[in-house]
Tab-separated table of C-alpha atoms and ligand atoms in Angstrom:
chain	number	residue	atom	x	y	z
X	1	UNK	CA	12.873	146.887	-103.018
X	2	UNK	CA	15.837	144.485	-103.047
X	3	UNK	CA	19.157	145.796	-104.346
X	4	UNK	CA	20.089	144.227	-107.700
X	5	UNK	CA	22.844	141.732	-106.922
X	6	UNK	CA	25.841	140.653	-108.927
X	7	UNK	CA	25.120	136.935	-108.616
X	8	UNK	CA	28.073	135.891	-110.754
X	9	UNK	CA	30.371	138.027	-108.612
X	10	UNK	CA	28.874	136.684	-105.392
X	11	UNK	CA	28.624	132.987	-106.224
X	12	UNK	CA	30.488	132.295	-109.458
X	13	UNK	CA	29.487	131.469	-113.010
X	14	UNK	CA	27.414	128.284	-112.536
X	15	UNK	CA	24.451	127.210	-110.395
X	16	UNK	CA	22.754	123.842	-109.936
X	17	UNK	CA	18.954	123.779	-109.658
X	18	UNK	CA	17.009	120.612	-108.856
X	19	UNK	CA	13.346	120.243	-109.742
X	20	UNK	CA	13.850	122.640	-112.648
X	21	UNK	CA	11.456	121.041	-115.156
X	22	UNK	CA	8.492	123.007	-113.729
X	23	UNK	CA	7.228	125.364	-111.042
X	24	UNK	CA	9.527	127.073	-108.553
X	25	UNK	CA	12.661	125.266	-109.799
X	26	UNK	CA	12.041	126.336	-113.372
X	27	UNK	CA	11.515	129.904	-112.106
X	28	UNK	CA	14.774	129.722	-110.122
X	29	UNK	CA	16.645	128.587	-113.246
X	30	UNK	CA	15.069	131.341	-115.355
X	31	UNK	CA	15.843	133.993	-112.739
X	32	UNK	CA	19.456	132.867	-112.360
X	33	UNK	CA	19.941	132.863	-116.133
X	34	UNK	CA	18.439	136.367	-116.308
X	35	UNK	CA	21.064	137.382	-113.718
X	36	UNK	CA	23.826	136.041	-115.996
X	37	UNK	CA	24.442	132.736	-114.200
X	38	UNK	CA	24.791	129.509	-116.191
X	39	UNK	CA	22.709	126.625	-114.895
X	40	UNK	CA	22.837	122.860	-114.529
X	41	UNK	CA	19.204	121.830	-114.313
X	42	UNK	CA	17.980	118.565	-112.818
X	43	UNK	CA	14.675	116.660	-112.904
X	44	UNK	CA	13.306	113.435	-114.433
X	45	UNK	CA	11.497	114.883	-117.492
X	46	UNK	CA	14.303	115.139	-120.046
X	47	UNK	CA	12.319	116.910	-122.799
X	48	UNK	CA	11.131	119.651	-120.454
X	49	UNK	CA	14.704	120.229	-119.294
X	50	UNK	CA	16.044	120.270	-122.850
X	51	UNK	CA	13.429	122.818	-123.910
X	52	UNK	CA	14.202	125.042	-120.914
X	53	UNK	CA	17.973	124.789	-121.421
X	54	UNK	CA	17.668	125.747	-125.106
X	55	UNK	CA	15.490	128.740	-124.188
X	56	UNK	CA	17.925	129.951	-121.522
X	57	UNK	CA	20.911	129.668	-123.871
X	58	UNK	CA	19.009	131.539	-126.583
X	59	UNK	CA	17.421	134.281	-124.440
X	60	UNK	CA	20.223	134.974	-121.951
X	61	UNK	CA	23.406	133.737	-123.628
X	62	UNK	CA	24.292	131.618	-120.587
X	63	UNK	CA	25.396	128.006	-120.466
X	64	UNK	CA	22.716	125.455	-119.622
X	65	UNK	CA	23.198	121.737	-119.059
X	66	UNK	CA	20.296	119.357	-118.490
X	67	UNK	CA	20.667	116.330	-116.246
X	68	UNK	CA	17.762	113.876	-116.288
X	69	UNK	CA	18.132	112.115	-112.947
X	70	UNK	CA	15.628	110.593	-110.515
X	71	UNK	CA	16.838	112.052	-107.221
X	72	UNK	CA	14.946	109.503	-105.151
X	73	UNK	CA	17.365	106.833	-106.466
X	74	UNK	CA	19.981	105.764	-103.960
X	75	UNK	CA	22.930	106.541	-106.268
X	76	UNK	CA	21.491	109.783	-107.691
X	77	UNK	CA	23.572	112.236	-105.679
X	78	UNK	CA	26.855	110.478	-106.476
X	79	UNK	CA	25.860	110.467	-110.157
X	80	UNK	CA	24.962	114.169	-110.040
X	81	UNK	CA	28.229	115.021	-108.301
X	82	UNK	CA	30.220	113.049	-110.901
X	83	UNK	CA	28.368	114.455	-113.910
X	84	UNK	CA	28.913	118.074	-112.797
X	85	UNK	CA	32.569	117.704	-111.680
X	86	UNK	CA	33.839	119.916	-114.522
X	87	UNK	CA	31.396	122.772	-113.811
X	88	UNK	CA	32.458	125.558	-111.427
X	89	UNK	CA	29.230	125.398	-109.410
X	90	UNK	CA	29.017	128.039	-106.687
X	91	UNK	CA	25.305	128.032	-105.988
X	92	UNK	CA	22.997	125.072	-105.352
X	93	UNK	CA	19.202	125.242	-105.185
X	94	UNK	CA	17.944	122.011	-103.572
X	95	UNK	CA	14.393	122.496	-104.656
X	96	UNK	CA	13.017	119.202	-106.025
X	97	UNK	CA	10.225	117.859	-103.885
X	98	UNK	CA	6.632	116.771	-103.849
X	99	UNK	CA	3.774	116.271	-101.439
X	100	UNK	CA	0.350	114.773	-101.231
X	101	UNK	CA	-2.840	115.451	-99.374
X	102	UNK	CA	-5.320	113.098	-97.746
X	103	UNK	CA	-5.638	110.840	-94.724
X	104	UNK	CA	-2.406	109.334	-93.372
X	105	UNK	CA	-4.075	105.964	-92.823
X	106	UNK	CA	-4.835	105.380	-96.494
X	107	UNK	CA	-1.670	106.949	-97.956
X	108	UNK	CA	0.328	104.723	-100.305
X	109	UNK	CA	3.395	103.513	-98.396
X	110	UNK	CA	5.699	103.370	-101.437
X	111	UNK	CA	4.719	106.937	-102.309
X	112	UNK	CA	5.510	108.060	-98.745
X	113	UNK	CA	8.913	106.382	-99.027
X	114	UNK	CA	9.625	108.190	-102.325
X	115	UNK	CA	8.592	111.492	-100.732
X	116	UNK	CA	10.915	111.013	-97.766
X	117	UNK	CA	13.735	109.893	-100.097
X	118	UNK	CA	13.376	112.951	-102.322
X	119	UNK	CA	12.423	115.686	-99.848
X	120	UNK	CA	14.787	114.641	-97.030
X	121	UNK	CA	17.417	112.099	-98.032
X	122	UNK	CA	18.297	113.558	-101.438
X	123	UNK	CA	18.197	117.134	-100.119
X	124	UNK	CA	20.564	116.448	-97.217
X	125	UNK	CA	22.946	114.362	-99.334
X	126	UNK	CA	22.952	116.949	-102.126
X	127	UNK	CA	24.024	119.591	-99.598
X	128	UNK	CA	26.630	117.195	-98.206
X	129	UNK	CA	28.028	116.438	-101.671
X	130	UNK	CA	28.202	120.036	-102.877
X	131	UNK	CA	29.098	121.975	-99.703
X	132	UNK	CA	32.799	120.952	-99.947
X	133	UNK	CA	32.830	122.174	-103.554
X	134	UNK	CA	31.442	125.547	-102.468
X	135	UNK	CA	33.934	125.734	-99.606
X	136	UNK	CA	36.790	124.972	-101.990
X	137	UNK	CA	35.751	127.983	-104.054
X	138	UNK	CA	35.880	130.132	-100.895
X	139	UNK	CA	32.335	131.382	-101.428
X	140	UNK	CA	28.998	129.795	-102.206
X	141	UNK	CA	25.232	129.759	-101.850
X	142	UNK	CA	22.801	127.031	-100.863
X	143	UNK	CA	19.062	127.473	-101.173
X	144	UNK	CA	16.824	124.728	-99.745
X	145	UNK	CA	13.146	124.827	-100.624
X	146	UNK	CA	11.033	124.124	-97.554
X	147	UNK	CA	7.447	125.367	-97.091
X	148	UNK	CA	5.150	127.228	-94.717
X	149	UNK	CA	3.893	123.683	-93.959
X	150	UNK	CA	7.170	123.265	-92.055
X	151	UNK	CA	6.116	125.498	-89.173
X	152	UNK	CA	3.511	123.184	-87.651
X	153	UNK	CA	2.302	119.596	-87.820
X	154	UNK	CA	-0.309	119.530	-90.561
X	155	UNK	CA	-3.060	116.892	-90.489
X	156	UNK	CA	-3.955	115.506	-93.949
X	157	UNK	CA	-0.478	116.201	-95.269
X	158	UNK	CA	1.371	114.900	-92.232
X	159	UNK	CA	4.406	113.303	-93.868
X	160	UNK	CA	4.907	116.109	-96.386
X	161	UNK	CA	4.816	118.761	-93.623
X	162	UNK	CA	7.288	116.678	-91.610
X	163	UNK	CA	9.668	116.433	-94.596
X	164	UNK	CA	9.504	120.185	-95.050
X	165	UNK	CA	10.238	120.712	-91.330
X	166	UNK	CA	13.343	118.552	-91.927
X	167	UNK	CA	14.347	120.852	-94.820
X	168	UNK	CA	13.748	123.978	-92.734
X	169	UNK	CA	15.836	122.765	-89.796
X	170	UNK	CA	18.575	121.505	-92.117
X	171	UNK	CA	18.843	124.901	-93.826
X	172	UNK	CA	18.647	126.823	-90.566
X	173	UNK	CA	21.467	124.781	-89.036
X	174	UNK	CA	23.658	124.954	-92.159
X	175	UNK	CA	23.112	128.709	-92.357
X	176	UNK	CA	25.109	129.073	-89.126
X	177	UNK	CA	27.465	126.120	-89.583
X	178	UNK	CA	28.641	127.122	-93.078
X	179	UNK	CA	28.641	130.930	-92.631
X	180	UNK	CA	32.242	131.023	-91.309
X	181	UNK	CA	33.292	129.216	-94.523
X	182	UNK	CA	31.734	131.858	-96.789
X	183	UNK	CA	28.690	129.797	-97.761
X	184	UNK	CA	25.300	131.545	-97.568
X	185	UNK	CA	22.382	129.215	-96.799
X	186	UNK	CA	18.699	130.065	-96.912
X	187	UNK	CA	15.487	128.118	-96.345
X	188	UNK	CA	12.921	129.208	-98.913
X	189	UNK	CA	9.476	128.659	-97.350
X	190	UNK	CA	6.756	129.333	-99.901
X	191	UNK	CA	3.081	129.230	-99.106
X	192	UNK	CA	0.628	128.123	-101.802
X	193	UNK	CA	2.273	128.741	-105.189
X	194	UNK	CA	0.792	128.305	-108.634
X	195	UNK	CA	2.703	125.243	-109.885
X	196	UNK	CA	1.945	121.669	-110.885
X	197	UNK	CA	2.280	120.707	-107.192
X	198	UNK	CA	-1.032	122.092	-105.848
X	199	UNK	CA	-2.768	121.203	-109.134
X	200	UNK	CA	-1.653	117.551	-108.767
X	201	UNK	CA	-2.789	117.315	-105.143
X	202	UNK	CA	-6.332	118.559	-105.722
X	203	UNK	CA	-5.995	122.128	-104.459
X	204	UNK	CA	-8.748	124.433	-105.717
X	205	UNK	CA	-6.994	127.816	-106.215
X	206	UNK	CA	-10.322	129.603	-105.647
X	207	UNK	CA	-10.427	128.223	-102.103
X	208	UNK	CA	-6.926	129.424	-101.156
X	209	UNK	CA	-7.250	132.598	-99.063
X	210	UNK	CA	-5.514	135.437	-100.986
X	211	UNK	CA	-4.728	132.997	-103.803
X	212	UNK	CA	-1.602	131.217	-104.986
X	213	UNK	CA	1.650	133.109	-105.527
X	214	UNK	CA	3.454	133.366	-108.836
X	215	UNK	CA	6.517	131.040	-108.858
X	216	UNK	CA	8.654	133.817	-110.359
X	217	UNK	CA	8.061	136.058	-107.310
X	218	UNK	CA	8.818	133.135	-104.989
X	219	UNK	CA	12.089	132.388	-106.810
X	220	UNK	CA	13.177	136.043	-106.720
X	221	UNK	CA	12.486	136.326	-102.990
X	222	UNK	CA	14.474	133.147	-102.350
X	223	UNK	CA	17.511	134.287	-104.336
X	224	UNK	CA	17.414	137.816	-102.917
X	225	UNK	CA	17.415	136.409	-99.364
X	226	UNK	CA	20.702	134.522	-99.899
X	227	UNK	CA	23.362	136.076	-97.696
X	228	UNK	CA	20.791	138.174	-95.906
X	229	UNK	CA	18.792	135.787	-93.735
X	230	UNK	CA	18.396	132.146	-92.748
X	231	UNK	CA	14.693	131.809	-93.603
X	232	UNK	CA	12.555	133.594	-96.165
X	233	UNK	CA	8.770	133.361	-96.451
X	234	UNK	CA	7.595	134.985	-99.692
X	235	UNK	CA	4.385	137.037	-99.539
X	236	UNK	CA	3.153	139.307	-96.719
X	237	UNK	CA	0.074	137.100	-96.168
X	238	UNK	CA	2.277	134.008	-95.719
X	239	UNK	CA	4.611	135.844	-93.322
X	240	UNK	CA	1.587	136.911	-91.281
X	241	UNK	CA	0.295	133.356	-91.148
X	242	UNK	CA	3.710	132.046	-89.984
X	243	UNK	CA	3.826	134.749	-87.294
X	244	UNK	CA	0.330	133.744	-86.140
X	245	UNK	CA	1.399	130.088	-86.057
X	246	UNK	CA	4.290	130.983	-83.765
X	247	UNK	CA	2.087	133.074	-81.477
X	248	UNK	CA	-0.622	130.405	-81.105
X	249	UNK	CA	-0.392	127.297	-78.916
X	250	UNK	CA	1.103	124.538	-81.135
X	251	UNK	CA	-2.021	122.381	-80.963
X	252	UNK	CA	-4.262	125.194	-82.153
X	253	UNK	CA	-1.898	126.067	-85.026
X	254	UNK	CA	-1.756	122.423	-86.086
X	255	UNK	CA	-5.524	121.988	-86.079
X	256	UNK	CA	-6.039	125.230	-88.008
X	257	UNK	CA	-3.510	124.108	-90.623
X	258	UNK	CA	-5.325	120.780	-91.003
X	259	UNK	CA	-8.634	122.608	-91.404
X	260	UNK	CA	-7.079	124.731	-94.158
X	261	UNK	CA	-5.931	121.609	-96.046
X	262	UNK	CA	-9.500	120.241	-95.949
X	263	UNK	CA	-10.840	123.574	-97.150
X	264	UNK	CA	-8.513	124.010	-100.151
X	265	UNK	CA	-8.993	120.404	-101.262
X	266	UNK	CA	-12.758	120.602	-100.778
X	267	UNK	CA	-12.875	117.571	-98.426
R	1	NAP	N1	3.707	124.967	-105.022
R	1	NAP	C1	3.539	125.167	-103.729
R	1	NAP	O1	2.449	125.576	-103.264
R	1	NAP	C2	4.683	124.922	-102.780
R	1	NAP	C3	4.575	125.445	-101.486
R	1	NAP	C4	5.612	125.231	-100.592
R	1	NAP	C5	6.744	124.507	-100.979
R	1	NAP	N2	6.807	123.993	-102.248
R	1	NAP	C6	8.019	123.233	-102.598
R	1	NAP	O2	8.564	123.758	-103.779
R	1	NAP	C7	9.357	122.763	-104.416
R	1	NAP	C8	9.030	122.750	-105.892
R	1	NAP	O3	7.686	122.339	-106.054
R	1	NAP	P1	6.705	123.041	-107.116
R	1	NAP	O4	5.577	123.602	-106.362
R	1	NAP	O5	7.487	123.902	-108.021
R	1	NAP	O6	6.120	121.741	-107.841
R	1	NAP	P2	6.364	121.122	-109.286
R	1	NAP	O7	6.012	122.097	-110.344
R	1	NAP	O8	5.672	119.810	-109.252
R	1	NAP	O9	7.945	120.892	-109.329
R	1	NAP	C9	8.576	119.824	-108.711
R	1	NAP	C10	9.888	119.602	-109.414
R	1	NAP	O10	10.583	118.517	-108.770
R	1	NAP	C11	10.952	117.567	-109.770
R	1	NAP	N3	10.953	116.230	-109.214
R	1	NAP	C12	9.923	115.552	-108.643
R	1	NAP	N4	10.296	114.314	-108.299
R	1	NAP	C13	11.608	114.207	-108.667
R	1	NAP	C14	12.573	113.165	-108.581
R	1	NAP	N5	12.261	111.973	-108.052
R	1	NAP	N6	13.823	113.394	-109.055
R	1	NAP	C15	14.141	114.587	-109.618
R	1	NAP	N7	13.280	115.611	-109.705
R	1	NAP	C16	12.032	115.430	-109.240
R	1	NAP	C17	9.878	117.705	-110.845
R	1	NAP	O11	10.375	117.295	-112.110
R	1	NAP	P3	10.131	115.864	-112.808
R	1	NAP	O12	8.704	115.480	-112.567
R	1	NAP	O13	10.462	116.159	-114.229
R	1	NAP	O14	11.118	114.942	-112.171
R	1	NAP	C18	9.704	119.218	-110.862
R	1	NAP	O15	10.713	119.812	-111.640
R	1	NAP	C19	9.064	121.448	-103.685
R	1	NAP	O16	10.142	121.153	-102.823
R	1	NAP	C20	7.808	121.763	-102.897
R	1	NAP	O17	7.729	121.010	-101.725
R	1	NAP	C21	5.812	124.178	-103.154
C-alpha cells in the first residue's frame, strides 16, 4: 500500500488539473482536494466545473477556481497561464484529451486535427508554460495522462494511439530532464477506465476483458507515482498486458491491439 503523502508539503498549496469536468480529471481534482490541495480546474463545460468547484470548497475546505477554456484553441495556453498567474501552482495534471474509434480512412479530418491539437499540442505547450513556474518554486510535479494505447500502434484508433505515444514519450523525457530541477514528472497510462470517454466511443464495458477501472483508483495511482517513477500503469491486468506487448514482436502486439478495439466496440 502506498505511503500517505503530504502533497501540500511536496508540491505546494495549488494544483492545476485539465479535463476536470468529468472522468479521470475530475477524480484527480477530487483526490487532490481530499489531500488538502487547492485546485484550478479546466475544461469547456463551465457548469460542470462550477458544480465540482463548489463541492470541493464545501467538502474539503480547499480553494477551487474554475476556468472554462477550450484547450484546442491556439491561444488557450497563454490564456490559462495569464489567468492563473496569481496562484502558487506547484502541480500540473495535463489530463484533458479525447479519442475515437473506427477506420482511419473514414475519420473526420477536422476531428483528427482537434484531437492532435488537444492531446499533443496543448499538452506539450501546457508543460512548457508551467514548467518554469514549477522550477521557480524549487519543487513541482507534472502528471501527463497517456494511455496503454501508447505502447503499440493500434489499428482502428490509429491517431489517438499515436497522440498518446507522444504524451508518453514527452513525459518520459521530461521526467529525466526536469528531475535535476526538483520537478517530478510521471506518465499516467490508464487502460480502459469507466468514464465518458469509452461510453462516447462505443465501447461495450461487458466486452472489456476484466472490465473498466474506476477513475478514482486511476487518479490515486497516478498521484502516488509522482516522484517515484516515470511511468505508471494502473491495474495489474493492464501492467501484464503492457509487459506482454513489450515481449511480443511489434507487429503481433499491434494486430492484437487492433483486434481488441474491434471486440470492445462490437465491430
Ligand atoms: N477512459 C479511458 O479508458 C482512458 C484510457 C486511457 C487514457 N485515457 C485518457 O484520460 C484522459 C481523460 O479522459 P477520460 O477518460 O476521463 O474522458 P472524459 O470523461 O471524456 O474526460 C475528458 C476531459 O477532457 C475535457 N476536454 C475535452 N476536450 C477539451 C478541450 N478541447 N478543452 C478543454 N478540455 C477538454 C473534457 O471536458 P469538456 O468536455 O467539458 O471540455 C473532460 O473534462 C484523456 O487524456 C484520455 O485520453 C482515458
